[in-house]
XYZ file of C-alpha atoms in Angstrom:
627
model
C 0.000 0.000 0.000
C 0.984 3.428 -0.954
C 0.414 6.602 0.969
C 0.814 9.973 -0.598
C 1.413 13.303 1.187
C 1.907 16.947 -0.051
C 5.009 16.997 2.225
C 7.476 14.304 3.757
C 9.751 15.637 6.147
C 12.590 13.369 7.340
C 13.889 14.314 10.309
C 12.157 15.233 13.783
C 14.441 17.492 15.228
C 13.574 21.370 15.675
C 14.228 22.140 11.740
C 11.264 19.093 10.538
C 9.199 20.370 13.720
C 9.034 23.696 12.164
C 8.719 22.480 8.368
C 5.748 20.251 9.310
C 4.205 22.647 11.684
C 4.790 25.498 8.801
C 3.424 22.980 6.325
C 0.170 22.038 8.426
C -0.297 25.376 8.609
C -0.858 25.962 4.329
C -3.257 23.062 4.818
C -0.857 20.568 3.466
C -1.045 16.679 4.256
C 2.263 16.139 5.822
C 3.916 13.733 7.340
C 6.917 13.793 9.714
C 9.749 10.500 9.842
C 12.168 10.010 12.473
C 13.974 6.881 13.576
C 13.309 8.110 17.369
C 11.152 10.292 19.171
C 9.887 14.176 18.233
C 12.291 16.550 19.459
C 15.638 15.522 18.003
C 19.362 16.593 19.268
C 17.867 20.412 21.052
C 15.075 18.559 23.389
C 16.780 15.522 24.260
C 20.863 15.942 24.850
C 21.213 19.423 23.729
C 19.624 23.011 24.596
C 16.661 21.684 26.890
C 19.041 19.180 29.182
C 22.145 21.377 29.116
C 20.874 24.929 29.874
C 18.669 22.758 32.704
C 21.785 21.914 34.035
C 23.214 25.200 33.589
C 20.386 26.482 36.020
C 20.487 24.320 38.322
C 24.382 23.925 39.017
C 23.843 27.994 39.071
C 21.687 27.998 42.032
C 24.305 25.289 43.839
C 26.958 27.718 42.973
C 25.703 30.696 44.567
C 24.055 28.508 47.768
C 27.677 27.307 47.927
C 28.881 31.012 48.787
C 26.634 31.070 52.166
C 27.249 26.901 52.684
C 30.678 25.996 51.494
C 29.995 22.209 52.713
C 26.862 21.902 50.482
C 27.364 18.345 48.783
C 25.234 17.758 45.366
C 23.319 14.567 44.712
C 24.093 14.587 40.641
C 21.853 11.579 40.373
C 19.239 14.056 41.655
C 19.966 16.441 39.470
C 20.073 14.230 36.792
C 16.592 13.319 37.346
C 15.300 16.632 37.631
C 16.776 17.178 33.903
C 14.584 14.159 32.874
C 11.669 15.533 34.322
C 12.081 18.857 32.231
C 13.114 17.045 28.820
C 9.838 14.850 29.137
C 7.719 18.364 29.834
C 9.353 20.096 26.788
C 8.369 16.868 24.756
C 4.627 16.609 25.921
C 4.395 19.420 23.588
C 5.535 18.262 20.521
C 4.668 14.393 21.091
C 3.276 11.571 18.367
C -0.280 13.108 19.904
C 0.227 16.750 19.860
C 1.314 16.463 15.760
C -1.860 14.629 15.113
C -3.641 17.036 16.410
C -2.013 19.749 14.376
C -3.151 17.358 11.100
C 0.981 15.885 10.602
C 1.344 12.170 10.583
C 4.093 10.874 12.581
C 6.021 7.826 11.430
C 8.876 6.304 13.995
C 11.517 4.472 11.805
C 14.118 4.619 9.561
C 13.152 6.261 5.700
C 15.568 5.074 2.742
C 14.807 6.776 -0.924
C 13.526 3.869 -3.297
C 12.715 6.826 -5.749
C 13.606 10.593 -6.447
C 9.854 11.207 -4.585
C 9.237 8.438 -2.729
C 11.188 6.559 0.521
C 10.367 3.524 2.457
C 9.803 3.607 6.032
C 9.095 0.004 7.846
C 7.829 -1.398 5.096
C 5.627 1.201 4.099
C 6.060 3.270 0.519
C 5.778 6.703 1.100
C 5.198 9.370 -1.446
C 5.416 12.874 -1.457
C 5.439 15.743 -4.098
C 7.930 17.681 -1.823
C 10.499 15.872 0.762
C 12.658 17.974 2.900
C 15.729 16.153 4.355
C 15.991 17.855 8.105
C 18.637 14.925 9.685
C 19.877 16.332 11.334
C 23.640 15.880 13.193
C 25.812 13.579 15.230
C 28.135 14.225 17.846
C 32.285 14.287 16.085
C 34.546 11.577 17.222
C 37.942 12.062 16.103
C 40.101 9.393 15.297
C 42.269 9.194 18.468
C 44.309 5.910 19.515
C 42.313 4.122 21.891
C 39.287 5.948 22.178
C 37.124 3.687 20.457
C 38.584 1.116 23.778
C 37.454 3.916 26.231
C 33.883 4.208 27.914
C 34.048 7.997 26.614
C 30.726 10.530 26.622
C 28.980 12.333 24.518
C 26.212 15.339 24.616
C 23.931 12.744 23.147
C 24.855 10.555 26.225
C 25.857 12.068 28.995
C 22.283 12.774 30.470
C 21.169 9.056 30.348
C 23.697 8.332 33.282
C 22.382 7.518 36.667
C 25.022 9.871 38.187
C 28.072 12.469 36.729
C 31.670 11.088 37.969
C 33.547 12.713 40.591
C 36.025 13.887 37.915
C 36.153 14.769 34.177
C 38.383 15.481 31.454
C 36.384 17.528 28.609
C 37.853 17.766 25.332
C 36.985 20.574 23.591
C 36.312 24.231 24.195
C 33.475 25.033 22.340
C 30.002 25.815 23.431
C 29.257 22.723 24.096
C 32.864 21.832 26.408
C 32.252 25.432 27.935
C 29.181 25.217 29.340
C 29.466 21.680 30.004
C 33.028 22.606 32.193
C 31.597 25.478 33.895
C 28.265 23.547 35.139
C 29.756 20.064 36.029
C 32.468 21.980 38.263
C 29.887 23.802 39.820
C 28.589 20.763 40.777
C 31.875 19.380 42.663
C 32.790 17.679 39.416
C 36.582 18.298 39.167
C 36.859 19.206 35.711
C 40.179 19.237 33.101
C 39.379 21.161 29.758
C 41.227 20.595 26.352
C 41.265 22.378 23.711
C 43.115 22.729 20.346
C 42.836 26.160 19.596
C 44.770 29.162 21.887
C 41.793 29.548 23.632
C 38.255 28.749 24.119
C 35.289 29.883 22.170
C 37.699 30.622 19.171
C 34.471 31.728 17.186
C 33.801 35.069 19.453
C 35.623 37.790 20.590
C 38.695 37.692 22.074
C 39.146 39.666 24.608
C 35.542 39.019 25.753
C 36.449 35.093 25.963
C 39.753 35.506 27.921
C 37.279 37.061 30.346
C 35.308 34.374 30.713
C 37.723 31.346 30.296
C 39.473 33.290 33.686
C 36.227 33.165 35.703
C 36.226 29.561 34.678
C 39.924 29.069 36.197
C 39.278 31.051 38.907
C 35.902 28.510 39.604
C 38.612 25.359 39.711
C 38.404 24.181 35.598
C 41.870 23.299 34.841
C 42.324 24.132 31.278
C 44.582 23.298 28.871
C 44.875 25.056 25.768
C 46.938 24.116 22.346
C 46.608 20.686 23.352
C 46.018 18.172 21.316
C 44.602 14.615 22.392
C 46.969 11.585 20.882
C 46.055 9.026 22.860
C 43.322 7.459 25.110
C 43.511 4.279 27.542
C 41.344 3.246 30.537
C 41.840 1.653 33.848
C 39.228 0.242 35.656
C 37.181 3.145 36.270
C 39.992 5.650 35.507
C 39.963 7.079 31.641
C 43.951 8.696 31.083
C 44.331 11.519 27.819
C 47.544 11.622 26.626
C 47.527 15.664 24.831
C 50.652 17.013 23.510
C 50.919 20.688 24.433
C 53.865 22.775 23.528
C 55.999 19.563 21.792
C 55.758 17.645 25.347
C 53.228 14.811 26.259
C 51.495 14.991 29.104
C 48.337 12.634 30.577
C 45.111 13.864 32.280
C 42.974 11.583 34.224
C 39.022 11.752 35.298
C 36.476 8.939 35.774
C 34.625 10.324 32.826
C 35.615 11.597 29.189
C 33.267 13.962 27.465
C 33.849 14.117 23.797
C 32.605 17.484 22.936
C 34.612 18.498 19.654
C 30.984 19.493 17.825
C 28.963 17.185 15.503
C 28.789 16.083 11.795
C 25.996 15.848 9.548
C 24.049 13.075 9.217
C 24.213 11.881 5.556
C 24.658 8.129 5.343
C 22.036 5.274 5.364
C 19.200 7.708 3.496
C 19.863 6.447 0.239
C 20.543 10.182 -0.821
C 22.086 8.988 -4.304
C 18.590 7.432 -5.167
C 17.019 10.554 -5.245
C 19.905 11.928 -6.879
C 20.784 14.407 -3.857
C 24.303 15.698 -3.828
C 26.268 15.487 -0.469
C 29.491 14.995 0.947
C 30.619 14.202 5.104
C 30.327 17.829 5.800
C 26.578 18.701 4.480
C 23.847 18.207 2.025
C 24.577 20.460 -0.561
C 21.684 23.023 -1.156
C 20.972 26.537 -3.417
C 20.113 29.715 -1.828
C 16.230 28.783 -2.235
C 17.526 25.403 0.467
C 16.620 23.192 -2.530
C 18.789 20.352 -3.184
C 20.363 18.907 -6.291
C 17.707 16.866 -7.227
C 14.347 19.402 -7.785
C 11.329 19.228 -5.517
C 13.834 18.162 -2.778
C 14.942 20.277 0.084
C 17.004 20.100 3.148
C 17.262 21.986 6.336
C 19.153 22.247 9.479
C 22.063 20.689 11.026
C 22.653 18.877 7.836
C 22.755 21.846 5.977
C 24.897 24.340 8.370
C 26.268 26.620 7.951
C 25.105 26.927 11.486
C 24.383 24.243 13.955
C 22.026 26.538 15.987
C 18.295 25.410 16.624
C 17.314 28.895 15.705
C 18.605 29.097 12.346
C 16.867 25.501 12.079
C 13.935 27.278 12.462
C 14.384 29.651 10.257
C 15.322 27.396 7.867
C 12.542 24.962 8.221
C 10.265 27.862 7.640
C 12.021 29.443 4.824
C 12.565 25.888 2.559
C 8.687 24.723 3.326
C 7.443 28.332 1.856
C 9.529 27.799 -1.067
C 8.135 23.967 -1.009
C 4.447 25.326 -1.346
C 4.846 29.171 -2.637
C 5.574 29.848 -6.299
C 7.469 32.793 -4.923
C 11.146 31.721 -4.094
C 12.705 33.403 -0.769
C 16.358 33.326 -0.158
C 17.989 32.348 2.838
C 19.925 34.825 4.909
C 22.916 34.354 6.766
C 23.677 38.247 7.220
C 21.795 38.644 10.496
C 23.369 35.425 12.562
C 23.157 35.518 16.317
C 23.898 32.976 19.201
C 24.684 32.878 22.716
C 26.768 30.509 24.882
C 25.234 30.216 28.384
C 28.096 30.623 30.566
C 27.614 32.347 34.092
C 28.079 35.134 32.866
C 26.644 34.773 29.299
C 28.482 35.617 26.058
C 25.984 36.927 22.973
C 27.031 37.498 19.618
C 25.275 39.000 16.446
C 26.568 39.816 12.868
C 30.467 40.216 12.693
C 33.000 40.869 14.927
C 35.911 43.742 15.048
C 37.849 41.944 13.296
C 36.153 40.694 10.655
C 34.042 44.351 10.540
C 37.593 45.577 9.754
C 38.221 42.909 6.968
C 35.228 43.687 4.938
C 35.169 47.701 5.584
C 38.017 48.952 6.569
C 39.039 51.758 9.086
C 35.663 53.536 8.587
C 33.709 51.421 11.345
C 32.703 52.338 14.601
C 33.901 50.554 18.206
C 31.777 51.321 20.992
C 32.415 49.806 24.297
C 30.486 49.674 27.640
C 31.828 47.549 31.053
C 28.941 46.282 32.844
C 30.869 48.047 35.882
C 29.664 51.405 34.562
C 25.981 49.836 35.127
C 23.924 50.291 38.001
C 22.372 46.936 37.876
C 25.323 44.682 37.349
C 26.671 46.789 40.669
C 24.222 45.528 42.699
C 25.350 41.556 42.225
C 28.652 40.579 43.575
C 31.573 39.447 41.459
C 29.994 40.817 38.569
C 31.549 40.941 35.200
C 30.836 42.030 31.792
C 31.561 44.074 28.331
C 29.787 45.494 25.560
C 31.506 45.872 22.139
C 28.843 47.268 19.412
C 30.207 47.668 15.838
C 29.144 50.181 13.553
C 29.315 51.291 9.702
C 30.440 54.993 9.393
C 26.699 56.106 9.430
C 25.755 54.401 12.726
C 24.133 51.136 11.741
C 24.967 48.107 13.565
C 27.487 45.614 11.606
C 27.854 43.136 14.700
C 28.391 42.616 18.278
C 29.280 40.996 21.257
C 28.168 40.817 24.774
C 29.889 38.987 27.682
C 27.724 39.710 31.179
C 24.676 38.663 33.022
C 21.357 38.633 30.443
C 23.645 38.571 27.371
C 21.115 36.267 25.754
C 18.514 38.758 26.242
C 20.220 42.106 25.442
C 21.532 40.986 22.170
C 17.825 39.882 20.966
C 17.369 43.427 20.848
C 20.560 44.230 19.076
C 19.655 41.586 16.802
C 16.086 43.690 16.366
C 17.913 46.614 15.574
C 20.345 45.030 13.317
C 17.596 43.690 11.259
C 15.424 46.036 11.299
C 18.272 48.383 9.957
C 18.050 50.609 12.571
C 20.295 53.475 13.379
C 21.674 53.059 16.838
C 21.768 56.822 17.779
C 17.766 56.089 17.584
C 18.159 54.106 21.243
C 19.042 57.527 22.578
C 15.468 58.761 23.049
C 13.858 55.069 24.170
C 13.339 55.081 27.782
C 14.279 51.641 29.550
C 13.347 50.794 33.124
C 16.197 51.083 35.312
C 18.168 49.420 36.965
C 18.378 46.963 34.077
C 21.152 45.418 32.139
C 19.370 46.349 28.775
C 19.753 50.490 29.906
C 23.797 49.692 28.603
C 22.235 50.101 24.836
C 20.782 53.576 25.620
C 24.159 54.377 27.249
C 26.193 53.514 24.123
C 22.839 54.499 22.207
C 23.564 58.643 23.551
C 27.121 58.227 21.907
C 26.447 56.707 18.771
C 23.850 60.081 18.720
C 26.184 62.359 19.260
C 28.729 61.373 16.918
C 26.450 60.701 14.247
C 25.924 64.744 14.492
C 29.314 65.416 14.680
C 29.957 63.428 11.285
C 26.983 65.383 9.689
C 28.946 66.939 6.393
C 27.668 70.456 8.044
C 29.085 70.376 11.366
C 32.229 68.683 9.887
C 32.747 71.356 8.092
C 32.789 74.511 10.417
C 34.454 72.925 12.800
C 37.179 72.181 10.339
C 36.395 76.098 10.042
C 36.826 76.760 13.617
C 39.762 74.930 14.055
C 41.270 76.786 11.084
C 41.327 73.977 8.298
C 39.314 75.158 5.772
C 39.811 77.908 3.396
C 38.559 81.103 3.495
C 36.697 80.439 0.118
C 34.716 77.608 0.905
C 34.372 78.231 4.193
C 32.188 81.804 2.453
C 30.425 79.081 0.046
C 29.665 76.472 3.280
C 28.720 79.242 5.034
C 25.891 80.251 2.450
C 24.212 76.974 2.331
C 24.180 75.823 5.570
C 24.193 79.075 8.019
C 20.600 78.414 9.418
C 21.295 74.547 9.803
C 24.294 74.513 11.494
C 23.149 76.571 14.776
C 20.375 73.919 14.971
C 22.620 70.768 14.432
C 25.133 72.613 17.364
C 22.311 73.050 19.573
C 21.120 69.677 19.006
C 24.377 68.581 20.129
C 24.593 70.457 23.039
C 21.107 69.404 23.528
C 22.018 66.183 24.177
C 24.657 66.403 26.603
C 23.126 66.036 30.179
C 24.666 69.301 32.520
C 25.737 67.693 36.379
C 23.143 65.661 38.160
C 22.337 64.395 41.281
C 22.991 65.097 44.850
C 25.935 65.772 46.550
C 26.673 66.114 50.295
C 23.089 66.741 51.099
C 22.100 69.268 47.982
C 21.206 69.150 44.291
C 23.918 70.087 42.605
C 24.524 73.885 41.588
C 22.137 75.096 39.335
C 23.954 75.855 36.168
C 24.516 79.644 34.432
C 22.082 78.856 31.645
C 19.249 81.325 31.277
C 15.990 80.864 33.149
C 17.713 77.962 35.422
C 16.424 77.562 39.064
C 16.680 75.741 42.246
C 15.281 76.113 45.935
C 18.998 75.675 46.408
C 20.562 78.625 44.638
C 21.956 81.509 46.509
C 21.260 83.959 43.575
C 17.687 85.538 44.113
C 17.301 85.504 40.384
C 17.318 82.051 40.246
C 15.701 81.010 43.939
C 12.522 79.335 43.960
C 10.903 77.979 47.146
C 10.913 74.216 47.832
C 7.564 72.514 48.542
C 6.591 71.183 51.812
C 6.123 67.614 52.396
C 2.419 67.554 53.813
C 2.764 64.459 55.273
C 5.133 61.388 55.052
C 7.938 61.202 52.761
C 6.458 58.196 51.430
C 2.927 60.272 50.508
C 5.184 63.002 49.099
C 7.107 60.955 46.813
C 3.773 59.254 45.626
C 2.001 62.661 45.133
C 5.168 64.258 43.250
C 5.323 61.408 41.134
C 1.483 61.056 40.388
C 2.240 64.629 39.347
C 4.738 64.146 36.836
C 3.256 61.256 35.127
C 0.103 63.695 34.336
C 2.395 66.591 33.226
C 2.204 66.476 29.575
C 5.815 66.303 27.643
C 7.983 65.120 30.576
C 8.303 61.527 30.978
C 10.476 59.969 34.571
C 13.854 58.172 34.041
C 15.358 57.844 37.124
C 13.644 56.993 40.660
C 15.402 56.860 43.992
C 15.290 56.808 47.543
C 15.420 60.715 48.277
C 15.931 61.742 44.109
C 13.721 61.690 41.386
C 15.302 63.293 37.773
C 12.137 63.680 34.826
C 12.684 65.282 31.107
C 10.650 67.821 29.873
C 10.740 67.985 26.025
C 9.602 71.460 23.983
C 6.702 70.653 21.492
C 8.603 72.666 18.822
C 12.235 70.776 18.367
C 11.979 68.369 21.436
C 14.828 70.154 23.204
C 15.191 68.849 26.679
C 15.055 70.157 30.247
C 16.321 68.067 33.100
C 13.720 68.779 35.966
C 15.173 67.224 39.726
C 13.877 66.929 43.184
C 15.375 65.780 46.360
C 13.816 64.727 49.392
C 15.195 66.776 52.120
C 14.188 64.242 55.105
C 15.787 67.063 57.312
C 13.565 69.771 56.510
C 10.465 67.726 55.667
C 10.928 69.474 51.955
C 11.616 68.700 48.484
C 14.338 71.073 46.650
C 13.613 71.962 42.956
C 16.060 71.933 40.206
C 15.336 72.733 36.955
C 17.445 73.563 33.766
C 17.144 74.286 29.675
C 20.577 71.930 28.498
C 20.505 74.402 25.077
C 20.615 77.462 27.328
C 18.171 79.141 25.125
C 14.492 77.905 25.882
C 11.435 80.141 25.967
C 11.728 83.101 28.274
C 10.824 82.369 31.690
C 10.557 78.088 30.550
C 11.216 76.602 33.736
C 9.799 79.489 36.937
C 6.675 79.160 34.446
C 6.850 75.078 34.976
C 7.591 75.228 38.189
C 5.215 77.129 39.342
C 2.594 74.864 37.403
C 4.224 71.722 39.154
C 3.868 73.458 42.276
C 0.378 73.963 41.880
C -0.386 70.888 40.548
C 1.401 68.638 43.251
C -0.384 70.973 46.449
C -3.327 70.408 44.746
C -2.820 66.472 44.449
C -1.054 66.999 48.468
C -4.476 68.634 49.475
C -6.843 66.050 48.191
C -4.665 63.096 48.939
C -5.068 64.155 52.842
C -8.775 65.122 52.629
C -9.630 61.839 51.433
């Protein structure tokens, strides 16, 4: 018997979980193969199991700081990783598909045709077959390893318990995060890697930062070592690596083999169906079609990335073109990942020096430490960078991000990036604070001001000013752009923030700009009363801030225990006016600051606010107390 679908997806795994989702979706009879369970490599022995272990040998590491005798059960914690797996797969179970309208077959499909493959005796035929299968964990030819009980990703979370000791080899993702969990743990863990260092794929100086925090943990590491040799002992497993011309032998109870994974090409009958591939990948055109038409493949198999989210976006992209008569292209230019070290290290697009290969000296470096941030200041030990890479204009060619939250704060990067927005746009978008996300307004306020300072205008005069330009064209310049350039200097000055904040009791000095004041200033000019409390500080606060959030044009960015800073911004050319109020506990008052950062605001801007403010907040005071 024969059964026909629109679609035959080979491969469970999170690329043919997409395609046949994507596919049920067009209303197409589809049908989904795999020779084990829905999920693939991601639910079963890859993201789901290792970033459970990730959290939970996190929370043992910091209990450890406050009970430095804590002792794990790892067969514990090894079920507790089962438990999760088996939740993430209730949702994408033989059941759930059926449900959805996708067959699921469990066995192995071989091509007897360029359309049609047999799965356990069945003949299955499809008008479009996408090959999603996926990879296999690499396992290099060393002498004696195939003699050793070594590990895998795809095995390691089977075992009833982890050893007491472990040599890793390799210092990818995968050996990283593995390393930095099992050690947490109590695992006594020996890295090796090939390469210099680890993570050769991301940022340099950003890795050396976190392969220290590793060695400062207790990972031994070894790097340009190479393994030559493996032999076991009862339940000891010695690596012979050769590291600087010298031999020299690790021992653990456990080897994990962690040197990535190959694509899984052999036993489909591929040649059947006249589908090109070699050990590496299935060879595919920009459309993810195959050699042989009507066939497509996806994922691991495929690379260029062994990420689950470019699987997805692959699965999603080769079904369309399976069904559409409109081809899409895949893209590779906006590529992001993330390895989930404590702290985390996120990277999108390309890095400095490969921004430098393609164009040149004209990109942009911006850098942040997450020591400058309020947030990351508040957790102990904390470490972290920002490096954001720019073209000449301000648009975002890649970056990296090595701190708490990485993951998160380089999904919006990645947003940005794709979206082709200009960075100097982040200036203006409020974040809550304390977070670690306010970094990107930070660097965002930079990238704004420069962006104006490369403006051809404001290049040129102050070449002008600085006595670089001729007297000729500075006469032509001058013509065109006379009215422009006071408006792109004020801008600039616009957006650099005068002193803030409190210091030794007081708002700081109220600055010589026109219509400035303060209840703090000594000049009578200036002096405007501060405004009584009319209650608790606590009712205060509340009232002032119930205030400002009903004042139209000035929004709140900064909240603290006895300071509150708010923007006002002009209708006209959004100029900005920092507006500040401490709580003088002393005096049962709260001092008034306010300031034009141009200098040049409407006559009378800020008495005329303040005394509207004023109003407004006795007002609220009055009929908070009444009630």
């Amino acid at each position: 018997m024969v059964k026909k679908y629109d679609i035959a997806i080979i491969g469970a795994g999170a690329a043919g979980l997409t395609a046949a989702f994507t596919g049920a979706g067009f209303s197409k009879k589809v049908v989904l193969i795999d020779k084990n369970l829905p999920g693939g490599e991601c639910t079963w022995s890859g993201c789901i199991p290792s970033k459970s272990l990730i959290n939970i040998a996190e929370e043992v590491h910091h209990a450890k700081k406050y009970t430095p005798d804590l002792k794990v059960d790892t067969s514990t914690v090894l079920k507790d990783i089962q438990d999760i797996i088996q939740k993430v797969y209730s949702g994408e179970s033989p059941e759930v598909l059926q449900k959805s309208g996708i067959d699921f077959i469990n066995g192995y499909a071989k091509f007897v045709s360029p359309h049609a493959v047999e799965v356990n005796g069945e003949h299955i035929e499809a008008k479009k077959i996408i090959l999603s299968t996926g990879s296999s964990p690499m396992v290099p030819p060393i002498e004696g390893l195939d003699k050793v009980s070594y590990l895998t990703n795809d095995t390691i979370f089977k075992e009833k318990s982890f050893p007491k000791s472990m040599t890793i080899l390799g210092g990818g993702a995968i050996g990283v995060e593995m390393a930095q969990a099992l050690n947490r743990l109590g695992v006594k863990v020996t890295l090796v890697e090939k390469f210099e260092r680890i993570l050769p794929k991301d940022e340099e100086e950003l890795v050396l930062m976190i392969q220290q925090r590793l060695v400062d943990e207790g990972v031994t590491i070894h790097t340009s070592a190479t393994a030559v040799k493996a032999n076991q002992e009862g339940s000891r497993i010695d690596l012979v690596i050769e590291k600087g011309g010298k031999e020299t032998t690790v021992s653990g109870e456990g080897l994990l083999v962690a040197l990535g994974r190959k694509a899984n090409v052999s036993g489909y009958g591929l040649e059947t169906a006249g589908v090109q591939y070699d050990s590496k990948s299935i060879q595919v055109d920009e459309h993810l079609e195959t050699t042989a038409k009507g066939i497509y493949a996806i994922g691991d198999v495929v690379g260029p990335y062994q990420l689950s989210h470019m699987a997805n976006v692959q699965g999603i992209t080769a079904t369309q073109n399976a069904i559409l008569p409109i081809n899409k292209k895949m893209d590779y230019e906006h590529v992001t990942w993330c390895t989930y070290t404590d702290p985390e290290l996120g990277r999108s697009g390309l890095s400095e020096e490969e921004a430098r290969e393609k164009y040149g000296d004209s990109i942009r470096v911006y850098e942040h430490d997450y020591a400058d941030l309020d947030r990351a200041n508040t957790k102990k030990d904390s470490i972290g960078k920002v490096k954001i890479i720019l073209d000449k204009k301000g648009y975002i060619l890649g970056a990296s991000i090595l701190g708490d939250r990485a993951g998160e704060i380089i999904s919006q990067i990645q947003t940005i990036k794709s979206l082709n927005i200009n960075l100097g746009k982040l200036s203006g978008v409020i974040h809550p604070y304390p977070t670690y996300s306010e970094v990107l307004v930070k660097i965002g306020k930079k990238v704004y001001v420069d962006n104006l300072l490369n403006q051809p205008i404001v290049k040129t005069f102050n070449k002008a000013k600085a006595g670089e330009l001729p007297a000729k064209k500075i006469g032509i310049y001058g013509t065109v752009a006379a009215a422009g350039i006071s408006i792109a200097n004020m801008a600039i000055k616009n957006n650099i923030q005068p002193k803030l904040g409190v210091e030794n009791g007081r708002l700081q000095a109220v600055p010589s700009t026109p219509n400035a004041v303060s209840s703090q200033s000594a000049k009578a000019d200036k002096f405007v009363p501060a405004w009584p409390y009319n209650g608790s500080k606590e009712e205060a606060k509340k009232n002032l801030i119930g205030m400002l959030k009903g004042y139209e044009g000035v929004s709140i960015v900064q909240v603290q225990e006895n300071y509150v800073h708010a923007i006002a911004k002009s209708k006209g050319l959004k100029f900005k006016d920092d507006i500040e109020f401490y709580f003088n506990d002393a005096a049962q008052q709260i001092e008034f600051r306010s300031a034009s950062r141009v200098g040049y605001s409407d006559a009378g801007v800020n008495r005329k606010r303040y005394n509207e403010m004023r109003d407004r907040y006795i007002g609220i005071s009055t009929h908070t107390r009444n009630a």
